[in-house]
Amino acid sequence: FITVLSPLIFPSVTPSIWLIFTLLTYSIIFSVTLLVWKQGYPLKPHFFLAKLLLIIAALISNLVPLGLFLQPLDFPSKYLTWLFLPSAFLFSLALADRLNVIIKEKAEAQSKFFREQAEAISLNRELNLALQKAYDELEKKVEKRSGELNKAKLEAEVANQSKSRFIANISHELRTPLNGILGHAQLLQRYPNIEPKQKEAIDAIYKCGFHLLALINDILDISQIQANQMKLYPKDFNFGECLAEIVNLFRLRATKKNLVFNYEGSPELPSAVYADEKRLRQVLIELLDNAIKFTQTGQVTLTVEVLEMNKEKPPLAPETIHFEIEDTGIGMTPEQLTKLFLPFEQLDNLAQKAEGTGLGLAISQRLVRMMGGEIYVNSTPDRGTIIGFELEIKPSSVILVKPKGKKILDAANIVGFKGEKRKVMVVDDNLEHLAFLTNLLTSWGFTVSEAKDGKEALEKIQEHQPDLIITDIFMSVMDGLELIKNIRENKDFKKVFIFASSAIGINSQENSSLEAGANDFIAKPIKVEELLEKLQANLRLEWVYKSTENPEEIIEEQATNSSEMVVPPAAELQEIVSAARIGDIDRIETEATRLRQLDIAYIPFADKIAELAGEFNDTEIVRLVESYLANC
């Protein structure tokens, strides 16, 4: 169309130029067509024929005006139409064919798309099935593994329970004969006419028995910790009194080794706290005992202080209390420090000097961790050791006041009590312990009845009408806790005093027995002094000593006639004066107790000091003791 119409649009251009342009145009079109066909584009023959006819017609229409065709040919322009019509027809066929090709290609593309989509869906279904299969297999494996883990957990729990039962049983089996040994040793100590050598042997039995008990306690403690059976039992207690007792105990031990014992207590320390007193005391005693044990010369210092006092804290917010013990002992190497807290480990160069199982520090570390702290150690060989820990301790809201004028009992000389006869029922399935308590209580003037288990006790209680029942917890037929509950449910015996007693899980059993309805708890092996104190406190007893006179009157008489009073050496007197000058009443009472045990001749003097301490009369104590020091 361009070749036909261009002469009309541009008449000024010469025909020869248009001819050249036309030939060039058709050559390009035809070449492009051949090139497309050669490259594989599907072109039908009629498409080429149509284009060829169109080119011929265009050439003729451009060559005639140039006179290239002779006139005799008489090729008029109207005949060109017969060339355009077949060309148009062939082009229509070519276009129709091309349209069919496009439709076919589209159909094939759609078919391919649907086929690929179907394949994708099929593949997706297969993947989903494979994924579901893998998920099911994984779920089965997880279920199987969970079942195995649950089974292992149950087996571990059963093993743990078995271990706990073993601990309880072995505790009972070990402590039961010890109860008999220690109990009867205490009875023998009370015999009036034993010879000095016999007394020495009895004292040795008693001392060795308690040493064995301490070893057993260590083994049972570490077993409970490893079995996750160890628990803390916090309560309100007098923190200052607890520290004073510990300080006094180890000051005496240090003095015996010619060591200096220093105590540096922060004035900000709370007077009463809420914590596990037994376990805190156990840790401090263990650390101080090691410090003194491995220090031959120099000093041991205990520091207890409050860290970072914050005045904006609420009144009963926990305080960070720092405990630290420093000694000038033999020290330890870094290698020894790595083994310090391992169970059953004793340092090689100390093994000959150390007594015990090697469990004390391992237990102490576990206990401190349970209380929220961590024991740290710094040590240098031949220079000494620093060991300590920090605990968050809550001050107590309870005001704990020590009873004024508390008398120290002279257990060895008690023969009875004033007032009406009191009846006690002892319930225990161990015949040795039953005999020990019966003999002991009878010697103090009690009427004693016996029962071998809770069921027998319930049968006898109506007949004997006891004022007090002392029952073991672990017994056959009916245990002590069930017995206590049965008694408390009986309105006729709700007011009967009940002491629970056990050698197993002392802290937990104490709580359980008090919750069941017991008035008090006493741990086995029973200490005579502790039993006397509990009897006196619960039954409101006034003890009668070997003299028929009132012991308080005896004390008063002995105190007024000081010239006849036997006093201890000057070093002991100086210890009392030092405590009195700083108002350390607990330390004074501890000294008085020690003097009574040191020599029976010191009892009147010790009783007088204890009486003045109970009245908080430290000024009179200083005056009295200094009067004796002046004559030394």
PDB file of C-alpha atoms in Angstrom, residues 145-161:
ATOM      1  CA  ARG A 145       9.699 -41.715  72.822  1.00  0.00           C
ATOM      2  CA  SER A 146       7.256 -39.938  75.154  1.00  0.00           C
ATOM      3  CA  GLY A 147       6.071 -43.306  76.344  1.00  0.00           C
ATOM      4  CA  GLU A 148       9.656 -44.386  76.900  1.00  0.00           C
ATOM      5  CA  LEU A 149      10.402 -41.120  78.699  1.00  0.00           C
ATOM      6  CA  ASN A 150       7.270 -41.452  80.831  1.00  0.00           C
ATOM      7  CA  LYS A 151       8.206 -45.021  81.568  1.00  0.00           C
ATOM      8  CA  ALA A 152      11.737 -43.934  82.448  1.00  0.00           C
ATOM      9  CA  LYS A 153      10.299 -41.101  84.542  1.00  0.00           C
ATOM     10  CA  LEU A 154       7.993 -43.498  86.366  1.00  0.00           C
ATOM     11  CA  GLU A 155      10.868 -45.903  86.867  1.00  0.00           C
ATOM     12  CA  ALA A 156      13.001 -43.016  88.150  1.00  0.00           C
ATOM     13  CA  GLU A 157      10.187 -41.925  90.466  1.00  0.00           C
ATOM     14  CA  VAL A 158       9.765 -45.490  91.680  1.00  0.00           C
ATOM     15  CA  ALA A 159      13.529 -45.734  92.156  1.00  0.00           C
ATOM     16  CA  ASN A 160      13.492 -42.365  93.893  1.00  0.00           C
ATOM     17  CA  GLN A 161      10.647 -43.500  96.131  1.00  0.00           C
TER      18      GLN A 161
END
